[in-house]
């Protein structure tokens, strides 16, 4: 199967990732239909159709299936039941299995283990007593994370061994839901691999990005990442295994810790285009967004070659206010997401600054 020019791609979710997917689709002569509850959203501003329905409303899902030639999603918390429903009524990529596994930190880690990848050691935590025992095992240190629904560092509490919070209070502050305590990894750096798998099983990966987070939110991605060819090769191999095991179609983002002994630990993966791949729109001919559209449309994957070195910086919260639109010869690409409301910690845009490649 491959889509013809003029076909329609359905996208579940109306945020900035949906917006950039819709823009990439438009340049390829494809229309987009966004499923997102609410009036105004970044993706609907640039798409052909906006279906204003909840993600689990079968009337909305049926409409999406009727209007779309293929359906994808831009966030990993799409209800799995909705994804399965769409698989029965239409074509959905990436497969619902990828959502099911990545939505729970325990099933995700078990899957990664089956892929031969190392993750942080962890204990399941279902109550404050579990938390006491888990902390004891990890010498009083660790990161408590909700198993489900975390993003941008939300739903996490750090135990650094010094001013540790009270375990009972901490557990209920996270909602009293199922959690994991992860061992604190003292990493050399964090990297991510953005890669794609086509309908025919072909695979293509971009160069790794070195990522810096602050308060759990991605601040910058730097490319090249400054890691060895061997570590890059290992990270790409793990990513390829994940995609093949899931019979995946589309773009994925896999986050890694490079440990101090040079070994790799997978932090998590997101079955969608990824913030640490935004630089590809400026430094590659084919961006991660176009690559995802190509993959789910059944087209051949594009080249992942990079023509420049670059630094991508996220623009967060009220940082848009201080943004100066500079006329400068230093090449940079600005992307603003069109969100009507500024909130603390909310991703509002990003800028990618290019420099010539150093050989
Ligand atoms: P997002 O979905 O936005 O990537 P998230 O809320 O799922 O984020 P994680 O990726 O689990 O959160 O963690 C956010 C950041 O916190 C990581 O990128 C890393 O910097 C730090 N972190 C998370 N887990 C660990 C760990 N076990 N050891 C050390 N640092 C960690
Ligand atoms: Mg993460």
Short mmCIF file of C-alpha atoms and ligand atoms in Angstrom, two decimals:
data_model
loop_
_atom_site.label_atom_id
_atom_site.label_comp_id
_atom_site.label_asym_id
_atom_site.label_seq_id
_atom_site.Cartn_x
_atom_site.Cartn_y
_atom_site.Cartn_z
CA UNK A 1 0.00 0.00 0.00
CA UNK A 2 1.15 3.54 -0.63
CA UNK A 3 -0.80 6.76 -0.43
CA UNK A 4 -1.32 8.92 -3.51
CA UNK A 5 -0.85 12.69 -3.51
CA UNK A 6 -4.02 14.26 -2.12
CA UNK A 7 -4.71 11.45 0.36
CA UNK A 8 -5.60 12.26 3.97
CA UNK A 9 -3.62 11.38 7.08
CA UNK A 10 -5.49 11.25 10.39
CA UNK A 11 -3.56 12.43 13.44
CA UNK A 12 -4.69 11.78 17.02
CA UNK A 13 -3.57 14.72 19.14
CA UNK A 14 -3.40 18.42 18.35
CA UNK A 15 -0.13 19.61 19.93
CA UNK A 16 3.08 20.88 18.37
CA UNK A 17 4.16 17.45 17.14
CA UNK A 18 0.85 17.09 15.26
CA UNK A 19 1.35 20.58 13.88
CA UNK A 20 4.80 19.78 12.51
CA UNK A 21 3.58 16.47 11.07
CA UNK A 22 0.71 18.30 9.35
CA UNK A 23 3.12 20.88 7.90
CA UNK A 24 5.39 18.15 6.54
CA UNK A 25 2.39 16.31 5.07
CA UNK A 26 1.15 19.49 3.39
CA UNK A 27 4.45 19.99 1.55
CA UNK A 28 4.12 16.47 0.19
CA UNK A 29 0.62 17.20 -1.12
CA UNK A 30 -1.15 15.26 1.61
CA UNK A 31 -4.08 16.49 3.71
CA UNK A 32 -4.41 16.03 7.47
CA UNK A 33 -7.33 15.53 9.82
CA UNK A 34 -6.71 16.22 13.53
CA UNK A 35 -8.66 14.51 16.32
CA UNK A 36 -8.41 16.74 19.38
CA UNK A 37 -11.00 17.83 21.93
CA UNK A 38 -11.25 21.61 22.33
CA UNK A 39 -11.57 24.60 20.03
CA UNK A 40 -8.10 25.84 19.24
CA UNK A 41 -4.96 23.72 19.04
CA UNK A 42 -1.54 24.07 17.38
CA UNK A 43 -2.11 21.24 14.89
CA UNK A 44 -5.62 22.22 13.76
CA UNK A 45 -4.32 25.70 12.84
CA UNK A 46 -2.38 24.16 9.94
CA UNK A 47 -4.50 21.09 9.07
CA UNK A 48 -7.40 20.57 6.63
CA UNK A 49 -9.94 19.16 9.10
CA UNK A 50 -10.36 19.33 12.88
CA UNK A 51 -12.57 16.73 14.58
CA UNK A 52 -13.45 18.09 18.01
CA UNK A 53 -13.99 14.79 19.90
CA UNK A 54 -12.50 13.11 22.97
CA UNK A 55 -9.80 10.52 22.19
CA UNK A 56 -12.05 7.69 23.37
CA UNK A 57 -15.30 8.83 21.72
CA UNK A 58 -16.21 6.12 19.19
CA UNK A 59 -18.25 8.55 17.10
CA UNK A 60 -15.13 10.69 16.65
CA UNK A 61 -12.88 7.70 15.99
CA UNK A 62 -15.32 6.36 13.35
CA UNK A 63 -15.33 9.76 11.63
CA UNK A 64 -11.55 9.86 11.72
CA UNK A 65 -11.41 6.39 10.13
CA UNK A 66 -13.89 7.44 7.40
CA UNK A 67 -12.00 10.60 6.51
CA UNK A 68 -8.44 9.21 6.66
CA UNK A 69 -6.46 6.88 4.41
CA UNK A 70 -4.03 6.14 7.24
CA UNK A 71 -4.01 7.19 10.90
CA UNK A 72 -1.17 8.04 13.27
CA UNK A 73 -0.75 9.75 16.65
CA UNK A 74 1.44 12.44 18.14
CA UNK A 75 1.41 11.50 21.84
CA UNK A 76 1.97 8.22 23.66
CA UNK A 77 -1.03 8.36 25.96
CA UNK A 78 -3.61 7.66 23.28
CA UNK A 79 -6.05 5.17 24.89
CA UNK A 80 -5.01 1.68 23.74
CA UNK A 81 -8.68 0.74 23.21
CA UNK A 82 -9.03 3.63 20.74
CA UNK A 83 -5.90 2.51 18.91
CA UNK A 84 -7.21 -1.08 18.66
CA UNK A 85 -10.58 0.20 17.44
CA UNK A 86 -8.83 2.16 14.68
CA UNK A 87 -6.74 -0.87 13.71
CA UNK A 88 -10.02 -2.71 13.08
CA UNK A 89 -11.62 0.12 11.10
CA UNK A 90 -8.66 1.63 9.29
CA UNK A 91 -4.85 1.50 9.12
CA UNK A 92 -3.00 2.73 12.22
CA UNK A 93 0.78 3.27 12.43
CA UNK A 94 2.74 2.81 14.67
CA UNK A 95 0.90 -0.31 15.92
CA UNK A 96 -1.17 -0.22 19.12
CA UNK A 97 1.33 -2.65 20.67
CA UNK A 98 3.93 0.16 20.76
CA UNK A 99 1.51 2.31 22.77
CA UNK A 100 0.56 -0.52 25.09
CA UNK A 101 4.18 -1.26 25.95
CA UNK A 102 5.44 2.31 26.30
CA UNK A 103 2.52 3.52 28.43
CA UNK A 104 3.68 1.53 31.45
CA UNK A 105 7.26 1.88 32.68
CA UNK A 106 7.26 -1.75 33.88
CA UNK A 107 6.05 -3.37 30.62
CA UNK A 108 8.43 -1.02 28.78
CA UNK A 109 11.44 -2.14 30.85
CA UNK A 110 10.46 -5.83 30.52
CA UNK A 111 10.20 -5.38 26.74
CA UNK A 112 13.58 -3.60 26.60
CA UNK A 113 15.11 -6.50 28.53
CA UNK A 114 13.75 -8.88 25.88
CA UNK A 115 15.39 -6.66 23.26
CA UNK A 116 18.74 -7.28 24.99
CA UNK A 117 18.95 -3.68 26.25
CA UNK A 118 20.02 -2.62 29.72
CA UNK A 119 17.76 -0.28 31.76
CA UNK A 120 18.11 1.29 35.19
CA UNK A 121 17.54 -1.23 37.99
CA UNK A 122 14.11 -0.68 39.51
CA UNK A 123 11.56 -1.92 42.03
CA UNK A 124 7.80 -1.86 41.60
CA UNK A 125 6.24 0.39 44.24
CA UNK A 126 2.55 -0.06 45.12
CA UNK A 127 2.54 1.48 48.62
CA UNK A 128 4.81 3.39 51.05
CA UNK A 129 6.17 0.13 52.52
CA UNK A 130 7.40 -0.97 49.08
CA UNK A 131 9.04 2.43 48.79
CA UNK A 132 10.87 2.01 52.12
CA UNK A 133 12.19 -1.39 51.01
CA UNK A 134 13.18 -0.13 47.54
CA UNK A 135 15.06 2.85 48.97
CA UNK A 136 16.86 0.59 51.40
CA UNK A 137 18.07 -1.53 48.48
CA UNK A 138 19.31 1.52 46.56
CA UNK A 139 21.10 3.12 49.52
CA UNK A 140 18.45 5.80 50.08
CA UNK A 141 18.68 7.15 46.53
CA UNK A 142 16.51 6.84 43.46
CA UNK A 143 13.82 8.42 41.31
CA UNK A 144 10.23 7.51 42.09
CA UNK A 145 8.17 7.64 38.88
CA UNK A 146 4.51 6.91 38.26
CA UNK A 147 4.24 3.84 35.99
CA UNK A 148 1.81 5.69 33.70
CA UNK A 149 1.07 9.16 32.34
CA UNK A 150 4.34 10.93 33.17
CA UNK A 151 5.86 13.49 30.80
CA UNK A 152 8.38 16.33 31.03
CA UNK A 153 9.46 15.01 34.43
CA UNK A 154 5.92 15.22 35.84
CA UNK A 155 4.95 12.40 38.20
CA UNK A 156 8.51 12.03 39.52
CA UNK A 157 10.24 12.59 42.85
CA UNK A 158 14.00 12.52 43.36
CA UNK A 159 15.49 10.89 46.46
CA UNK A 160 19.07 12.11 46.50
CA UNK A 161 20.01 10.65 49.88
CA UNK A 162 20.16 14.05 51.62
CA UNK A 163 16.89 15.88 52.27
CA UNK A 164 14.62 12.96 51.49
CA UNK A 165 10.89 13.58 51.70
CA UNK A 166 8.58 11.50 53.90
CA UNK A 167 7.76 8.29 52.01
CA UNK A 168 4.05 8.12 52.86
CA UNK A 169 3.46 11.75 51.83
CA UNK A 170 5.52 11.39 48.68
CA UNK A 171 3.62 8.32 47.58
CA UNK A 172 0.23 9.96 48.04
CA UNK A 173 1.42 13.20 46.42
CA UNK A 174 1.98 11.19 43.22
CA UNK A 175 -1.67 10.12 43.47
CA UNK A 176 -1.20 6.82 45.34
CA UNK A 177 -0.89 5.10 41.95
CA UNK A 178 1.47 2.31 40.84
CA UNK A 179 5.06 3.56 40.65
CA UNK A 180 8.61 2.36 40.14
CA UNK A 181 11.68 3.41 42.07
CA UNK A 182 14.55 3.60 39.61
CA UNK A 183 18.13 3.52 40.71
CA UNK A 184 19.80 6.88 40.22
CA UNK A 185 22.16 6.61 37.27
CA UNK A 186 25.20 8.83 37.33
CA UNK A 187 25.51 9.24 33.61
CA UNK A 188 28.22 10.72 31.47
CA UNK A 189 25.56 12.20 29.20
CA UNK A 190 22.12 11.53 27.74
CA UNK A 191 21.61 10.78 24.07
CA UNK A 192 18.69 9.86 21.87
CA UNK A 193 18.26 8.05 18.60
CA UNK A 194 15.52 9.13 16.23
CA UNK A 195 14.88 6.38 13.70
CA UNK A 196 12.24 5.16 11.29
CA UNK A 197 11.00 1.85 9.95
CA UNK A 198 9.07 1.66 6.71
CA UNK A 199 6.15 -0.59 5.82
CA UNK A 200 8.63 -2.79 3.91
CA UNK A 201 10.83 -3.14 7.02
CA UNK A 202 13.57 -0.75 5.88
CA UNK A 203 15.32 1.12 8.68
CA UNK A 204 17.00 4.53 8.84
CA UNK A 205 18.45 6.38 11.85
CA UNK A 206 19.55 9.98 12.29
CA UNK A 207 22.78 10.89 14.07
CA UNK A 208 22.47 10.69 17.86
CA UNK A 209 21.66 13.90 19.74
CA UNK A 210 23.21 14.78 23.09
CA UNK A 211 20.39 16.02 25.31
CA UNK A 212 20.42 18.22 28.39
CA UNK A 213 17.38 18.27 30.67
CA UNK A 214 16.56 20.77 33.40
CA UNK A 215 13.82 20.00 35.95
CA UNK A 216 12.90 16.94 33.86
CA UNK A 217 12.32 19.02 30.70
CA UNK A 218 14.50 18.85 27.60
CA UNK A 219 16.44 22.13 27.23
CA UNK A 220 18.95 21.48 24.45
CA UNK A 221 19.97 18.90 21.87
CA UNK A 222 23.48 19.09 20.41
CA UNK A 223 24.57 17.34 17.23
CA UNK A 224 27.08 15.79 16.85
CA UNK A 225 26.75 14.24 20.30
CA UNK A 226 30.51 13.76 20.74
CA UNK A 227 30.26 10.04 21.53
CA UNK A 228 32.27 7.19 20.02
CA UNK A 229 31.30 5.35 16.86
CA UNK A 230 31.00 2.20 18.98
CA UNK A 231 28.43 3.68 21.37
CA UNK A 232 26.54 5.15 18.42
CA UNK A 233 26.51 1.74 16.75
CA UNK A 234 25.19 0.05 19.88
CA UNK A 235 22.44 2.63 20.34
CA UNK A 236 21.37 2.27 16.71
CA UNK A 237 21.36 -1.54 16.99
CA UNK A 238 19.15 -1.45 20.08
CA UNK A 239 16.79 0.94 18.31
CA UNK A 240 16.63 -1.34 15.26
CA UNK A 241 15.82 -4.34 17.47
CA UNK A 242 13.00 -2.42 19.21
CA UNK A 243 11.47 -1.43 15.86
CA UNK A 244 11.72 -4.92 14.37
CA UNK A 245 10.29 -6.62 17.46
CA UNK A 246 7.28 -4.27 17.36
CA UNK A 247 6.85 -4.66 13.59
CA UNK A 248 6.89 -0.90 13.81
CA UNK A 249 6.02 1.61 11.09
CA UNK A 250 6.93 5.28 11.56
CA UNK A 251 9.43 7.32 13.57
CA UNK A 252 10.46 6.48 17.13
CA UNK A 253 12.53 8.35 19.73
CA UNK A 254 14.71 6.23 22.04
CA UNK A 255 16.35 7.93 25.06
CA UNK A 256 19.61 6.54 26.47
CA UNK A 257 21.93 7.21 29.37
CA UNK A 258 25.61 6.87 28.50
CA UNK A 259 26.98 5.53 31.77
CA UNK A 260 30.38 6.45 33.17
CA UNK A 261 31.82 3.03 32.17
CA UNK A 262 30.73 3.68 28.55
CA UNK A 263 27.81 1.23 28.68
CA UNK A 264 24.33 2.21 27.51
CA UNK A 265 21.10 2.13 29.48
CA UNK A 266 17.78 2.78 27.77
CA UNK A 267 15.73 5.33 29.73
CA UNK A 268 12.53 5.05 27.69
CA UNK A 269 11.15 5.22 24.16
CA UNK A 270 8.37 7.28 22.67
CA UNK A 271 6.44 5.75 19.73
CA UNK A 272 6.25 9.04 17.85
CA UNK A 273 8.32 11.92 16.57
CA UNK A 274 10.41 13.31 19.42
CA UNK A 275 11.46 16.69 20.81
CA UNK A 276 15.13 15.68 20.61
CA UNK A 277 14.65 15.22 16.84
CA UNK A 278 13.41 18.74 16.11
CA UNK A 279 16.90 19.71 14.89
CA UNK A 280 16.38 17.48 11.82
CA UNK A 281 14.07 20.09 10.26
CA UNK A 282 17.01 22.51 10.13
CA UNK A 283 20.08 20.29 9.71
CA UNK A 284 18.80 17.51 7.43
CA UNK A 285 17.06 17.57 4.08
CA UNK A 286 14.37 15.20 5.31
CA UNK A 287 13.09 16.06 8.81
CA UNK A 288 11.83 13.48 11.31
CA UNK A 289 8.31 14.77 10.53
CA UNK A 290 8.60 14.12 6.80
CA UNK A 291 10.24 10.77 7.55
CA UNK A 292 7.28 9.73 9.70
CA UNK A 293 4.80 10.80 7.02
CA UNK A 294 6.80 8.92 4.37
CA UNK A 295 6.90 5.77 6.50
CA UNK A 296 3.18 5.64 7.32
CA UNK A 297 2.27 6.58 3.75
CA UNK A 298 4.14 3.52 2.53
CA UNK A 299 6.66 5.67 0.67
CA UNK A 300 10.40 4.95 0.61
CA UNK A 301 12.20 6.43 3.62
CA UNK A 302 14.16 9.61 2.95
CA UNK A 303 17.85 10.26 3.52
CA UNK A 304 18.85 10.92 7.15
CA UNK A 305 22.03 12.74 6.10
CA UNK A 306 22.93 15.80 8.10
CA UNK A 307 24.40 18.83 6.31
CA UNK A 308 25.30 20.94 9.38
CA UNK A 309 26.20 20.72 13.03
CA UNK A 310 23.55 22.26 15.24
CA UNK A 311 22.18 23.18 18.63
CA UNK A 312 18.43 22.99 19.27
CA UNK A 313 17.08 24.99 22.21
CA UNK A 314 13.55 24.68 23.52
CA UNK A 315 11.62 27.89 24.20
CA UNK A 316 9.71 27.24 27.42
CA UNK A 317 7.00 29.21 29.26
CA UNK A 318 7.40 32.99 29.17
CA UNK A 319 10.73 32.76 27.30
CA UNK A 320 8.75 33.75 24.18
CA UNK A 321 8.38 37.25 25.72
CA UNK A 322 12.13 37.88 25.74
CA UNK A 323 12.68 36.44 22.28
CA UNK A 324 14.39 38.86 19.97
CA UNK A 325 13.86 38.36 16.27
CA UNK A 326 17.36 39.06 15.13
CA UNK A 327 18.49 39.87 11.68
CA UNK A 328 21.74 37.97 11.65
CA UNK A 329 23.91 36.07 9.26
CA UNK A 330 24.18 33.18 11.71
CA UNK A 331 21.78 30.64 10.25
CA UNK A 332 19.01 29.56 12.57
CA UNK A 333 15.48 28.22 12.24
CA UNK A 334 12.76 29.44 14.58
CA UNK A 335 9.64 27.41 15.21
CA UNK A 336 6.75 28.80 17.32
CA UNK A 337 3.86 26.45 18.06
CA UNK A 338 0.91 28.87 18.10
CA UNK A 339 -0.25 27.99 21.62
CA UNK A 340 -2.75 30.58 22.84
CA UNK A 341 -1.82 30.30 26.51
CA UNK A 342 1.63 30.62 28.07
CA UNK A 343 2.12 28.35 31.11
CA UNK A 344 5.13 27.68 33.27
CA UNK A 345 7.11 24.73 31.91
CA UNK A 346 5.03 24.61 28.71
CA UNK A 347 6.92 24.07 25.45
CA UNK A 348 6.14 27.12 23.27
CA UNK A 349 8.67 26.74 20.46
CA UNK A 350 12.27 25.96 19.64
CA UNK A 351 15.21 27.39 17.75
CA UNK A 352 17.92 25.47 15.92
CA UNK A 353 21.26 27.19 15.30
CA UNK A 354 23.43 25.78 12.53
CA UNK A 355 27.20 25.71 12.17
CA UNK A 356 29.27 24.11 9.40
CA UNK A 357 30.07 20.43 10.02
CA UNK A 358 33.54 19.80 11.41
CA UNK A 359 34.39 17.04 8.94
P1 LIG B 1 9.71 12.84 28.75
O1 LIG B 1 8.56 11.95 28.40
O2 LIG B 1 9.44 14.30 28.64
O3 LIG B 1 11.01 12.42 28.11
P2 LIG B 1 9.44 11.75 31.40
O4 LIG B 1 8.56 12.54 32.26
O5 LIG B 1 8.96 10.45 30.84
O6 LIG B 1 10.03 12.67 30.30
P3 LIG B 1 12.03 10.61 32.05
O7 LIG B 1 12.51 10.61 30.66
O8 LIG B 1 11.81 9.33 32.72
O9 LIG B 1 10.74 11.50 32.26
O10 LIG B 1 13.03 11.48 32.96
C1 LIG B 1 13.31 12.85 32.64
C2 LIG B 1 14.78 13.12 32.90
O11 LIG B 1 15.10 12.88 34.30
C3 LIG B 1 15.71 12.22 32.14
O12 LIG B 1 15.91 12.66 30.83
C4 LIG B 1 16.98 12.32 33.02
O13 LIG B 1 17.63 13.55 32.82
C5 LIG B 1 16.41 12.30 34.40
N1 LIG B 1 16.31 10.89 34.87
C6 LIG B 1 15.24 10.06 34.70
N2 LIG B 1 15.47 8.83 35.20
C7 LIG B 1 16.71 8.86 35.72
C8 LIG B 1 17.54 7.89 36.42
N3 LIG B 1 17.11 6.66 36.68
N4 LIG B 1 18.78 8.28 36.81
C9 LIG B 1 19.22 9.54 36.55
N5 LIG B 1 18.49 10.48 35.92
C10 LIG B 1 17.26 10.18 35.50
MG1 LIG B 2 12.17 11.06 28.87
#
